[in-house]
Amino acid sequence: MGSRGSSMNNVPNAEELMQETGFSAAHLLRLHERFEFLDRDNRGHLSPEDFEAVREVAMNPIGGRIICSFFPPGQETLDFPSFVRILAHFRPTEKHRARDGAQSEPANSRTGKLKFAFQLYDLDRDGKISRAELLQVLRAMMGIQVTEEQLQSIAERAIQEADLDKDDAISFDEFRKSLEKVNIEHKMSIRFLE
Amino acid sequence: MPRRGGAASEEVEIEIDSDVSDNEDGATQKGTNRRQAAGRGGAKGRGRSKKTDSDEEDEEEDEAPRGRRGANNRRPAKKRGGGGKKDEDESEDEAPKKKRGGAANKKRGGKAQDSDGEDSDAGKGKKGKKGGGKKGGKEEQDGKGKKGDAKGKDKGKDKGKDKDDDKDKKKKKKKDDSSSDSNSNSEEEDSMSEGEMARLMEEVEEKKKLIANMRNKPWRMNRRLMLLKEAQEFVDKFEGALGKGKGRKWYAYKVMMTKKWIKFKRDFENFRTACIPWESKIKEVESHFGSSVASYFIFLRWMYGMNLVLFGLTFGLVVIPEVLMGLPYGSIPRKTVPRAEQATAQDYSVLMDFNGYCKYSVLFYGYYNNQRTVGLLKFRLPLSYLLVGIGTFGYSLMLVIRTMAKNADVGGGDGDEGEFTFAWKMFTSWDYLIGNAETADNKYASITTSFKESIVDEQENQKDENIHLRRFLRVLANFLITCSLGGSGYLIYFVVKRSQEFAARDDLSWYEKNELELIMSLLGLVCPPLFETIAELEDYHPRIALKWQLGRIFALFLGNLYTFLFALFDEVNSKLEEEDSIKNASIWAMKEYYANYTRLINDTESTPPPMNPGDVIRGPCWETAVGIEFVKLTVSDIQVTYLTILIGDFARAVIVRFLNYCWCWDLEAGFPSYGEFDISGNVLGLVFNQGMIWMGAFYAPGLVGINVLRLLSSMYYQCWAVMATNVPHERVFKASKSNNFYMGLLLLILFLSLLPVVYTIMTLPPSFDCGPFSGKSKMFDVIMETIALDLPSFIGTIFSYAANPGLIIPAVLLMVLAIYYLNSTSEAYQNANNELKKKMQMARDEEKNRRNNTNSTNQVMKDLEDLLPNRSLAPPAPPGQKYPEQQLKTPEPDAKATKTKAGSAAKGVNLQKDVSLASPNPNARGPVSRPPGPRGPGPGPGPGAGPGRGRGRGPPPR
C-alpha cells in the first residue's frame, strides 16, 4: 500500500482524472507506466513518432488515422491527461450504466466508442464520412489488388447502404445505425490490467 | 469541480422554489416524495416502489448503482442531483397512475415513510459496516429525525445535497489519514475495484430492503416468494464481500478463484483452437483463395478425421489381434506364399502389384484364419472381422448424416446477412491486435478476398435481364449436357459389352485389349471441360455453377464405377467357378488320402498329410483378388493425383514464371498462365476415392491405413501446391457455409458402395481355404454360430422371433410412417421460417423507406413518428410510457427544464398529473399532450393547447 501510495504521487492530477474517466487508481498507474514506456525520451509528452513505434499501430492500414485521433488538430504533443482521456473510450461499458439523460455521455458508452471510431474515418472532421474518405481507407486496406473502379463501386455501395438522408456521405447517426448490430461495447473494450 | 458544484446548487434552488410554491393540495404527497429522495442519502430508490411494473424494476436497478456511486464520491455532485430529480419525476409519475384519492395519498405517504425508515436504517448499517463514515451516519440520523415532519422536505433535500457535497470534499481529502472514510476506501481497492465493490454493496442493500419490504408489495404471492428466494440467495452470496474479517477474506478468495478460473477457461479455449489440426494452414489458403477453395480443404480435413476413426476400428479390432495372437506367417497354407511364387515373391515389381509377400499378409482378407477364437483372451476374430466391416459402414453413414444435419442447422441461422455488407466490411474487418507483418499480409489478402466475394454476390443480385432468354439458355444447356451424358453412358455400355466379347478371344490387338481403359480416360478428359463450357450458357452464380458441375461430373464418373464393378464381378464369378472345381478336387484328394492312410497305417486318427504349407493346392481366393484390385486402384489414383499436381501445376508454374523472361508473349498474362485450383475435380477425386475405400476395406483391411496416409500427405502437399503454384479464381466466390453438397455426394457414394459389399457378404459363398469365414456357406453364418454357441439360448429365441416377417413388416411400415410425418413437419417449419424471414425483411424495408421519405431531420420528431404509426388517433398513453426512455437521450439542460415544469405542474389539480406522465421531455410534450392528429409545424407549443381544452390536455406550454 505504501509503495502504491507513493507511486500514485507520480501521476499528475490523478484524482481528477479518476473522476473524469472512471479509471481506478490501479488502472491509472498502469496507464502511466505505459505512457512513460512510450515516451522514450522522458519529455513528459508523446509525439506521433512515439506511436509509430508500436507495431500493432504501424501494421494497421489506418494506423495513421489512429495516431491522428490521439492528437487534437494543430497539436503535436500529447500529455498524460489527454492520453488517459482518449483511452477512456476503451474502458468496458458498465452493465449498470446510469440511464438518465441528465448527465453527459461518458467516453466509454456506446456512443462514445462509436464517436471515436467515426472520427477514425472522418478525415477532415466535418462530421461526415465522404466518399473520398472512404476511398482512402479502402485503398489503404486493399491496395493494388483491386482495381480502382471496383474500389469506387465499393465505396459507392457502402455509402448507399448506410446513407439514409441521401446526402452522399455517412453522418454519425447513419454510422451508428449501420453498426447497430455490431457489438461495439465488446469490440471496443480493452481489459486494462491492474 | 467547483463549476459542477455550482450547477448543482442552482438546480437545488430551482427545486426549492417550485416546492415552496406548491399548493397545499399536492403538498403531502410531494412532501413524502421529496423527503424520500432526500432520505435516500445512501441512494436508495426502493422505498417508493409500489409499482408492479417490471419496467420500473429495471429502472430502479439502473438508478441504484448510480446513486451508490454518488455516495461513494465517484460521480460529481451535479450528476447526483440530476439523478435525484429524476427519481422524483418518476415518483410523481407514479402517483397519479396508481392512486388518486386523498386517502390513497395518505396511505402512500405512510408507506413511503415506512420504507424511508428502512432506507436510512439500512444506510446506517451499511455505513457502520464500512467502518467509518461517522458523518454519514449522523446525517442519516438527521434525515430520519425529520421524517415525521411533513414540512421538512426542503431541509431533507438540503441535507441530501449537503451530504453529497461533504462527500465530495472528503474525496478530495482522501489522502488525509484522519478521515476514516478514506481509509475504508483505500482498503477496498485491495481486493477488488472500487466500482465493483460499490455496485455489489448497492445490490446487496437493495435486496435486503426488498426482503424487508416484501410484505407491503402488491404482488402475487408466488412472485413474492420467487423474489424473496432470489434476494436471499443473493444476499447470502455477496454479503461476505461487504463484511469484515472471515467473510470478507472468503469472498476475496472466491473472487480470486473466479478470476483465475475465467483466465484458465480462456487459455483452454486458446489451446483448443490451437489443437484444431491445420487450422492456420487452411486459414492462410482461405485468405488468399477465398472460402470456396478453403471448403475443399475443410472437407479433406473432415474426411481425414473420419478415416482416422475407421483406421482405429479396423486396426484395433482386426489387424492387431491377428498379428499378436493369430498363427504366425508360414504356419498354414493361407499364410504362406505358394512354392511356385516364392522365387519372385520379393521382387519389386511383384510387390508393387501387391502380389508375393504383400498378398499373403495382414493387408488382405485371405491371410486371416478361421479359428473361432485366437489367443489367451479368446478373441473371436471372425466375428470381429464381420462386425468391423459392417460397423465401418454404420459409423460412416451416421457421421455423414449427422454432419449434414448439423450443417443444415447452421445454414438456417444466417438470415441477417445482406444488410450493410460493405459498410460492415469496411468499418469492422481489420483486426486491431495484429502486430505481425505476415499476419497483417494475410489479413490484407483476406479482406480483399472477402470484398471480392461480396462483389460477385452483389453482381449476381443485380443481374436482371431477359429472364426468358436465360431460361431458354439454361434448358438448352441442360439438354446438351444430358445428351452428352447419355452418349457417354451408351459408349461405356457398348465398350463393356465389346470387351466381354474380346475376353473370349485370344488374338487381340493392343487397342482392342485396352479399349475400355482408353475410352474411359478419354471421357474423363474431354467431358469435364465440355460441361464447363456448356455451363457458361447458364450464367449461374459461380457457387451454384460449381454444384451443377460437380453433379454432372459425378454422373459421368458413375459410369466409370459401373464398368469397374462390372469387370470385378466377372472376375469374381470366374474365380468362384475355378474355386469350386479346386475345392471338389482337394476334398476328393483328402478323402483318398485319409482312406489310404487308415488302410495302410490302420489308424483311425485323422493326421493331416505331412505337406509343406507352401505346396498345398489352394483355391484362387476371390476375396483377396478383389481387395488387391481396390488397393491397386487406390494407389494408382494417388500416383496420378500427385503427378498431375506436380506436372500440371508445379511444372507449369515454373515454366510460366521463368520462361517468361525469354518468350515472345507474356506467359503469365497470356495463354498458359498459372493454374487455378480445380475445386470440382479435387472434391470428386476425394469422394470417389472414399468410395473405393469403403468398398475395398472389407476385403483389404490395410486399405484404410493406406488411405489415412494418403489424406495426411495430400493435406500438406496440396496446401503447399495451392499456395505455391496456383492463382486465385477470376471470380472468387463465397462458398456456402455448409459443405452439405459435398456431403450429399459422399452419402450417395457411400450408399452405392454399400450395395456391392452387402451383396457379396449376404449371397456369395466365402472361399473354402482362405479368410476368416472359410468353411462356412455364408459369411454371416458366423453371427448365427455365435448366437448358437456363445449366447444363452433365450437370446437365440428372441432373434428368431425378431427375424419373423410378421414383425419386420410392421416395423418397416412404422418407420416409413415416421419418415413421412417428420418430413411433412419439417416442411411446415420451413414454410413458417420463410414467412417470418419475409416479414422481417419487409419490416426493415418499410422502416428504411419511411426514414428516407421524411425530410425532417429532427430526431425527436422521427422517434415520435415511430411511436405513432399511421398518424392515427392513437391514444396518447402508450407513447407516454416510453418517455422515460427517450429522456435518456435528451441532454442535461432539457432535463433541468423539465424539472421546473414538472414542479409547476403540481400546482394544478391532481388530474393534471395525468399529463405529467408524458411531460418529462419538453420536446415531446407538445405533440403528445395534444390529440395526435395533424401535427403542428414543430415540437413547439401548439396554439390550441390552452388550459381550456379539457382535462388531461396538458399544462400550458412554457
GROMACS .gro file of C-alpha atoms in nm, chain B residues 29-155:
model
  127
  223GLN     CA    1  -4.769   1.376  -0.148
  224LYS     CA    2  -4.490   1.584  -0.282
  225GLY     CA    3  -4.352   1.607   0.060
  226THR     CA    4  -4.321   1.242   0.107
  227ASN     CA    5  -4.167   1.204  -0.227
  228ARG     CA    6  -3.925   1.479  -0.171
  229ARG     CA    7  -3.824   1.361   0.162
  230GLN     CA    8  -3.783   1.023   0.031
  231ALA     CA    9  -3.540   1.143  -0.224
  232ALA     CA   10  -3.351   1.322   0.042
  233GLY     CA   11  -3.358   1.048   0.295
  234ARG     CA   12  -3.226   0.830   0.028
  235GLY     CA   13  -2.893   0.989   0.106
  236GLY     CA   14  -2.736   0.650   0.066
  237ALA     CA   15  -2.900   0.639  -0.271
  238LYS     CA   16  -3.192   0.412  -0.228
  239GLY     CA   17  -3.472   0.411  -0.471
  240ARG     CA   18  -3.659   0.117  -0.330
  241GLY     CA   19  -3.886   0.257  -0.075
  242ARG     CA   20  -4.132   0.416  -0.301
  243SER     CA   21  -4.171   0.136  -0.541
  244LYS     CA   22  -4.529   0.029  -0.533
  245LYS     CA   23  -4.547  -0.038  -0.896
  246THR     CA   24  -4.590  -0.385  -1.018
  247ASP     CA   25  -4.444  -0.277  -1.341
  248SER     CA   26  -4.128  -0.463  -1.419
  249ASP     CA   27  -4.003  -0.173  -1.625
  250GLU     CA   28  -3.998   0.018  -1.309
  251GLU     CA   29  -3.787  -0.253  -1.154
  252ASP     CA   30  -3.532  -0.225  -1.423
  253GLU     CA   31  -3.505   0.142  -1.392
  254GLU     CA   32  -3.456   0.125  -1.028
  255GLU     CA   33  -3.185  -0.118  -1.065
  256ASP     CA   34  -3.018   0.104  -1.311
  257GLU     CA   35  -3.054   0.400  -1.091
  258ALA     CA   36  -2.933   0.239  -0.784
  259PRO     CA   37  -2.572   0.190  -0.873
  260ARG     CA   38  -2.554   0.542  -0.992
  261GLY     CA   39  -2.680   0.668  -0.665
  262ARG     CA   40  -2.445   0.447  -0.482
  263ARG     CA   41  -2.162   0.569  -0.679
  264GLY     CA   42  -2.263   0.914  -0.592
  265ALA     CA   43  -2.235   0.822  -0.230
  266ASN     CA   44  -1.901   0.675  -0.300
  267ASN     CA   45  -1.787   1.000  -0.449
  268ARG     CA   46  -1.737   0.851  -0.785
  269ARG     CA   47  -1.963   1.099  -0.955
  270PRO     CA   48  -1.972   1.472  -0.941
  271ALA     CA   49  -2.241   1.621  -0.730
  272LYS     CA   50  -2.418   1.755  -1.028
  273LYS     CA   51  -2.496   1.419  -1.166
  274ARG     CA   52  -2.615   1.302  -0.837
  275GLY     CA   53  -2.850   1.595  -0.817
  276GLY     CA   54  -2.985   1.522  -1.159
  277GLY     CA   55  -3.040   1.166  -1.067
  278GLY     CA   56  -3.228   1.257  -0.759
  279LYS     CA   57  -3.452   1.473  -0.960
  280LYS     CA   58  -3.531   1.205  -1.197
  281ASP     CA   59  -3.633   0.985  -0.916
  282GLU     CA   60  -3.872   1.249  -0.810
  283ASP     CA   61  -4.010   1.272  -1.153
  284GLU     CA   62  -4.081   0.914  -1.151
  285SER     CA   63  -4.248   0.911  -0.822
  286GLU     CA   64  -4.464   1.189  -0.943
  287ASP     CA   65  -4.543   0.997  -1.249
  288GLU     CA   66  -4.643   0.706  -1.048
  289ALA     CA   67  -4.863   0.883  -0.813
  290PRO     CA   68  -5.144   0.974  -1.045
  291LYS     CA   69  -5.132   0.646  -1.211
  292LYS     CA   70  -5.176   0.445  -0.904
  293LYS     CA   71  -5.383   0.630  -0.654
  294ARG     CA   72  -5.575   0.943  -0.699
  295GLY     CA   73  -5.789   0.991  -0.393
  296GLY     CA   74  -5.665   1.173  -0.089
  297ALA     CA   75  -5.694   0.858   0.113
  298ALA     CA   76  -5.473   0.687  -0.128
  299ASN     CA   77  -5.230   0.967  -0.097
  300LYS     CA   78  -5.220   0.929   0.273
  301LYS     CA   79  -5.174   0.563   0.250
  302ARG     CA   80  -4.898   0.607   0.010
  303GLY     CA   81  -4.737   0.864   0.226
  304GLY     CA   82  -4.745   0.629   0.516
  305LYS     CA   83  -4.589   0.358   0.321
  306ALA     CA   84  -4.324   0.584   0.189
  307GLN     CA   85  -4.241   0.674   0.541
  308ASP     CA   86  -4.208   0.316   0.631
  309SER     CA   87  -3.971   0.249   0.357
  310ASP     CA   88  -3.790   0.565   0.436
  311GLY     CA   89  -3.720   0.433   0.776
  312GLU     CA   90  -3.589   0.120   0.628
  313ASP     CA   91  -3.380   0.315   0.388
  314SER     CA   92  -3.200   0.510   0.644
  315ASP     CA   93  -3.164   0.216   0.873
  316ALA     CA   94  -3.009   0.018   0.603
  317GLY     CA   95  -2.797   0.306   0.503
  318LYS     CA   96  -2.676   0.348   0.854
  319GLY     CA   97  -2.596  -0.014   0.894
  320LYS     CA   98  -2.401  -0.008   0.583
  321LYS     CA   99  -2.209   0.294   0.690
  322GLY     CA  100  -2.121   0.120   1.009
  323LYS     CA  101  -2.002  -0.179   0.827
  324LYS     CA  102  -1.793   0.023   0.601
  325GLY     CA  103  -1.602   0.116   0.906
  326GLY     CA  104  -1.612   0.488   0.936
  327GLY     CA  105  -1.843   0.745   0.800
  328LYS     CA  106  -1.946   0.891   1.131
  329LYS     CA  107  -2.058   1.189   0.944
  330GLY     CA  108  -2.262   0.990   0.703
  331GLY     CA  109  -2.432   0.807   0.980
  332LYS     CA  110  -2.515   1.127   1.157
  333GLU     CA  111  -2.664   1.269   0.852
  334GLU     CA  112  -2.874   0.971   0.805
  335GLN     CA  113  -3.000   1.009   1.153
  336ASP     CA  114  -3.078   1.366   1.089
  337GLY     CA  115  -3.276   1.270   0.788
  338LYS     CA  116  -3.458   1.017   0.995
  339GLY     CA  117  -3.545   1.264   1.258
  340LYS     CA  118  -3.702   1.482   1.001
  341LYS     CA  119  -3.905   1.204   0.871
  342GLY     CA  120  -4.218   1.259   1.063
  343ASP     CA  121  -4.231   1.623   0.973
  344ALA     CA  122  -4.428   1.669   0.656
  345LYS     CA  123  -4.284   2.011   0.600
  346GLY     CA  124  -3.930   1.900   0.638
  347LYS     CA  125  -3.894   1.820   0.279
  348ASP     CA  126  -3.683   2.115   0.184
  349LYS     CA  127  -3.449   2.057   0.466
   0.00000   0.00000   0.00000
